[in-house]
C-alpha positions as YAML, in Angstrom:
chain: A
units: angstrom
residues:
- id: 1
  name: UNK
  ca: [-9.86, -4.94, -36.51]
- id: 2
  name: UNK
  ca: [-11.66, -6.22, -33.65]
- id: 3
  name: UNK
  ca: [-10.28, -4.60, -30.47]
- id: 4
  name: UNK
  ca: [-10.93, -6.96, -27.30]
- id: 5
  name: UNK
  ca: [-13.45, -5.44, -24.98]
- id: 6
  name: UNK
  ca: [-11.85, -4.19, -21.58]
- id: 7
  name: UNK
  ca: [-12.96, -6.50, -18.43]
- id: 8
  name: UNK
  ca: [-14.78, -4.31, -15.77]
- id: 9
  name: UNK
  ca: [-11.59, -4.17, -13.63]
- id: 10
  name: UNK
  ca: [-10.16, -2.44, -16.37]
- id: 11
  name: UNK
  ca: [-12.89, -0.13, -16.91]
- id: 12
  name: UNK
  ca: [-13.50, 0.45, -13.83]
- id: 13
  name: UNK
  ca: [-9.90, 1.68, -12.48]
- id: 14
  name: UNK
  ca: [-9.47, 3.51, -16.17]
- id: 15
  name: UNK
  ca: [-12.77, 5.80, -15.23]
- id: 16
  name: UNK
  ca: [-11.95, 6.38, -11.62]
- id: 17
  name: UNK
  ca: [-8.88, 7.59, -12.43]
- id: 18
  name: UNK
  ca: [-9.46, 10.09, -15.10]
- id: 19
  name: UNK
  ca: [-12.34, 11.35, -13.20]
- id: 20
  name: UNK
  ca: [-9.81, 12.00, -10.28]
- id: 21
  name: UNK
  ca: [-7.72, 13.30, -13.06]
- id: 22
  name: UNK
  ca: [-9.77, 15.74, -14.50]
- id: 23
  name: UNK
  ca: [-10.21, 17.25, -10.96]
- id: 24
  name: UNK
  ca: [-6.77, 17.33, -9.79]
- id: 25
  name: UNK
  ca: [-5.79, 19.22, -13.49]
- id: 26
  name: UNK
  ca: [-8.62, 21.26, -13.62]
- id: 27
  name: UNK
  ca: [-8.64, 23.84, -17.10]
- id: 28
  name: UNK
  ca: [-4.69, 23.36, -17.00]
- id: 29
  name: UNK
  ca: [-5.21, 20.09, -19.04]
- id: 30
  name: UNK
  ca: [-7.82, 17.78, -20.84]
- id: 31
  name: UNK
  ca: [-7.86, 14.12, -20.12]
- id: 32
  name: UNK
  ca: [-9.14, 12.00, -23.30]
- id: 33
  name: UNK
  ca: [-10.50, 8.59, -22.84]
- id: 34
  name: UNK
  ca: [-9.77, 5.99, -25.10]
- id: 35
  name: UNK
  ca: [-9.41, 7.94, -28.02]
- id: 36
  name: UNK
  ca: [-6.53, 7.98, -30.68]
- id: 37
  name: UNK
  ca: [-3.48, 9.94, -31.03]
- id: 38
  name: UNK
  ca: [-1.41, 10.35, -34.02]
- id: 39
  name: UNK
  ca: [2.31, 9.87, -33.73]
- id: 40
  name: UNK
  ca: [4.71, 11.24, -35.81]
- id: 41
  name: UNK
  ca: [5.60, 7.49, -38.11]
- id: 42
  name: UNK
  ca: [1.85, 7.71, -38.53]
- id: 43
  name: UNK
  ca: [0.58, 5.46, -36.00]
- id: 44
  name: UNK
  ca: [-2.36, 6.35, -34.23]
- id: 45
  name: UNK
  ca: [-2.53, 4.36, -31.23]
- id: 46
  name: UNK
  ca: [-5.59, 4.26, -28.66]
- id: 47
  name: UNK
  ca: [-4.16, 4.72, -25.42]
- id: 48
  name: UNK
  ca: [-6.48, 4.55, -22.30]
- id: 49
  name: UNK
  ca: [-5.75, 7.70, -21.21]
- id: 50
  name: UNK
  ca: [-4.38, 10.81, -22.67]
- id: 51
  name: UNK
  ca: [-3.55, 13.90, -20.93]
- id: 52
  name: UNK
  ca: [-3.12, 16.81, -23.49]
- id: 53
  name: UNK
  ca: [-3.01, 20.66, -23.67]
- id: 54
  name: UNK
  ca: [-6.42, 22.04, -23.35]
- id: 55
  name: UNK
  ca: [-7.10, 22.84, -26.98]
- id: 56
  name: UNK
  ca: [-10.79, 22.70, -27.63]
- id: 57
  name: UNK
  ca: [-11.90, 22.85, -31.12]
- id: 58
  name: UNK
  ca: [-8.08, 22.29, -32.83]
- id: 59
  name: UNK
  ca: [-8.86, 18.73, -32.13]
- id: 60
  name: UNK
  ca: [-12.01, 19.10, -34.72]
- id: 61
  name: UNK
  ca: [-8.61, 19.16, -36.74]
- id: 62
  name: UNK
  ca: [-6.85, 16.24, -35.68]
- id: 63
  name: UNK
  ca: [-5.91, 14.41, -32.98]
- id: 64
  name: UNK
  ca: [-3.69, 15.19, -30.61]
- id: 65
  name: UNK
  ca: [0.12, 14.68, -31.42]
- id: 66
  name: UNK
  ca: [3.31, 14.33, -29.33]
- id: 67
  name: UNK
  ca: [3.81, 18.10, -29.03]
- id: 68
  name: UNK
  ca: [0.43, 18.13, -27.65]
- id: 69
  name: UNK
  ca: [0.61, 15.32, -25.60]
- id: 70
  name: UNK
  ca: [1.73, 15.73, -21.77]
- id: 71
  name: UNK
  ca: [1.30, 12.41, -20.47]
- id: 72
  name: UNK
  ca: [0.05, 9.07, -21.34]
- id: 73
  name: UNK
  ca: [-1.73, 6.08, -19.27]
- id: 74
  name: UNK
  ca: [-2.38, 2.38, -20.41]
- id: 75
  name: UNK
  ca: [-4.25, -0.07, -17.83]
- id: 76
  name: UNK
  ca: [-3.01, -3.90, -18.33]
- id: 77
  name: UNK
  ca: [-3.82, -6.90, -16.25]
- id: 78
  name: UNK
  ca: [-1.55, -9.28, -17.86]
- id: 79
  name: UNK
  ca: [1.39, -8.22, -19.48]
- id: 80
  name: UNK
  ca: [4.99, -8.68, -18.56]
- id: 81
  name: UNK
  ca: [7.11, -6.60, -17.90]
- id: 82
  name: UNK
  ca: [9.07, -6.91, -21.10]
- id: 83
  name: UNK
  ca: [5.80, -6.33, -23.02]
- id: 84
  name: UNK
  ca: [5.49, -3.37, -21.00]
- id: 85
  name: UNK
  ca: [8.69, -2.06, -21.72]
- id: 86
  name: UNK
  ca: [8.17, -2.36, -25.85]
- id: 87
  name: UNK
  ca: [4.72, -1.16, -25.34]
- id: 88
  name: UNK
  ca: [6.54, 2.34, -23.94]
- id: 89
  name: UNK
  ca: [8.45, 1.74, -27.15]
- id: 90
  name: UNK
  ca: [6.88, 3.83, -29.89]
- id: 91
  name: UNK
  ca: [5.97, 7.30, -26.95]
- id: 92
  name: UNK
  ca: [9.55, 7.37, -26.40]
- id: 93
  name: UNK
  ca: [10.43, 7.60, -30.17]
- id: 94
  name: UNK
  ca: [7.74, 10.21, -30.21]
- id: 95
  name: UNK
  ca: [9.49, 11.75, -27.37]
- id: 96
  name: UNK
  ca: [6.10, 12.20, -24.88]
- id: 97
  name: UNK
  ca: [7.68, 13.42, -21.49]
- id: 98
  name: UNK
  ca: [5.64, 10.71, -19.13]
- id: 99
  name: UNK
  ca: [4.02, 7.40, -20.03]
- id: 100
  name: UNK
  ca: [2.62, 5.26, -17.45]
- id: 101
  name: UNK
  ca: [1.39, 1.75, -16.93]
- id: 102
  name: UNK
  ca: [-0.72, 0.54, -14.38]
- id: 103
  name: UNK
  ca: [-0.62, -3.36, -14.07]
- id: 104
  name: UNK
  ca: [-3.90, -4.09, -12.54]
- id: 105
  name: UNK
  ca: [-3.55, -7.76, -11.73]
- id: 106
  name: UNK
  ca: [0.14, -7.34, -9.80]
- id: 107
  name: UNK
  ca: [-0.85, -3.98, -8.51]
- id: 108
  name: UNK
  ca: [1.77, -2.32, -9.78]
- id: 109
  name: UNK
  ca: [2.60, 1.02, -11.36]
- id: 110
  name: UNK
  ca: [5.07, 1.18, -14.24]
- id: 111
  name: UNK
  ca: [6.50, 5.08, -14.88]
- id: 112
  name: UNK
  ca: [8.82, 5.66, -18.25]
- id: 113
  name: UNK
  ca: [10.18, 9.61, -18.61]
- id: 114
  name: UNK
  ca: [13.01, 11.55, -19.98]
- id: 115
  name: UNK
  ca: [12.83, 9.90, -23.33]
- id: 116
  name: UNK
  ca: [16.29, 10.15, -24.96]
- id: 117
  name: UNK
  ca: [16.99, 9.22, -28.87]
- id: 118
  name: UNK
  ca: [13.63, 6.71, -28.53]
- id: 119
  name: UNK
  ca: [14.86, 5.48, -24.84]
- id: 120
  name: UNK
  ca: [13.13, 6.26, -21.70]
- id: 121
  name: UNK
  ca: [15.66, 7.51, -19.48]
- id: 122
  name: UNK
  ca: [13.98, 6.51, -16.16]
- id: 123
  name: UNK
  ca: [12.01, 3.33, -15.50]
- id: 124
  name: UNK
  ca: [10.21, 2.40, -12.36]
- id: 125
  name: UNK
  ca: [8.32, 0.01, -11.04]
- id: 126
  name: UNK
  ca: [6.23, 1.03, -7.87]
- id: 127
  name: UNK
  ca: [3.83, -0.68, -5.64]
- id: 128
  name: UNK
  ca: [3.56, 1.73, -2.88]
- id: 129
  name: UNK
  ca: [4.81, 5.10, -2.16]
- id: 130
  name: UNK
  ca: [3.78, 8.21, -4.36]
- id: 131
  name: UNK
  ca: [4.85, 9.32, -8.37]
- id: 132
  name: UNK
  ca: [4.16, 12.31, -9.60]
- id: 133
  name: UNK
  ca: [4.41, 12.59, -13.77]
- id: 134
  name: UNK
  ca: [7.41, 15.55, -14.86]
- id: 135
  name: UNK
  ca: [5.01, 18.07, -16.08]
- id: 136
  name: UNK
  ca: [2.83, 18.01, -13.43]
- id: 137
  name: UNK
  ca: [4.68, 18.00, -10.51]
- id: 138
  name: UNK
  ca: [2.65, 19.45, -7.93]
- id: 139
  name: UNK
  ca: [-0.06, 15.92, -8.60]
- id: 140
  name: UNK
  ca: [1.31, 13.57, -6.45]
- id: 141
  name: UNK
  ca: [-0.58, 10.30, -6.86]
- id: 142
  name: UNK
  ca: [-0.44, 7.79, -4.20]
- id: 143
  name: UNK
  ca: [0.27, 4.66, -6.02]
- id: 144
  name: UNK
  ca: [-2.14, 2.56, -3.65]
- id: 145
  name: UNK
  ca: [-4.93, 4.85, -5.06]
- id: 146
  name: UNK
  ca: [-4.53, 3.45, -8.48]
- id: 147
  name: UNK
  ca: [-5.83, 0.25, -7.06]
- id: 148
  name: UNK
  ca: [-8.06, 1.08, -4.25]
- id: 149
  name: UNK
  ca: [-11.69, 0.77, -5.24]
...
C-alpha cells in the first residue's frame, strides 16, 4: 500500500516537536518517529509519533504495544473533526492513556484521555493556552508552540 508522502508542513512540525520531545523527557521515555505499533486486534498502525517506555533492545522483539505505549501524536492538515474523533477510535479500544492530534492547517490541538470501555473520556479542542498529556504531567506544552516555526 502506497502511503501518501507527508507535505513539508507536516514534516516539519512532526520533527520539531519530537526533537523538543526527546529533550523535555529525557531517559524517562523514548519518542519513535513514524514507526508502527501493534495493537491488541492486530492492527499495527503508523502513528507520527509515539512516546513509549524506554525499552531498548525488547523492541528487537516487537513493537511497542498499548502497555508500552504512554502517549500518542498524529499531525493532520485536513481532517474534520469527526474524522478526528474515529481516528482516536481504535487507541481508546486499546486503552493508551493520551492521544493527541495536532490539526496543522486550523491550528488547533485535539487531546483524547481517560479511555473508558473504547471511549475517550475527555476531549478537547485547544488553540491557545497550555495541555499537558496524564502521564507526564510536569511537560506542559504551550499549544501555540505546536505551530510556531
Amino acid at each position: 500500500m502506497n502511503v501518501p508522502a507527508e507535505t513539508p508542513l507536516h514534516a516539519y512540525f512532526s520533527d520539531r516537536f519530537a526533537h523538543q520531545l526527546r529533550s523535555l523527557l529525557d531517559s524517562r521515555a523514548q519518542v519513535r518517529e513514524h514507526k508502527p505499533i501493534i495493537l491488541a486486534d492486530g492492527s499495527m498502525p503508523v502513528p507520527d509519533l509515539a512516546i513509549v517506555q524506554p525499552l531498548d533492545t525488547v523492541y528487537l522483539e516487537h513493537h511497542p504495544q498499548p502497555n508500552n505505549i504512554y502517549w500518542l501524536i498524529d499531525y493532520v492538515e485536513n481532517d474534520t473533526e469527526q474524522a478526528m474523533i474515529e481516528r482516536s477510535a481504535p487507541y481508546a479500544a486499546a486503552e493508551i492513556q493520551d492521544y493527541w492530534i495536532v490539526h496543522l492547517k486550523h491550528q488547533q490541538l485535539m487531546t483524547f484521555c481517560l479511555p473508558i470501555a473504547g471511549q475517550y473520556q475527555h476531549q478537547h479542542c485547544l488553540t491557545s493556552g497550555t495541555a499537558a498529556p496524564t502521564t507526564f504531567l510536569d511537560i506542559v506544552i504551550p499549544v501555540e508552540r505546536l505551530f510556531t516555526p
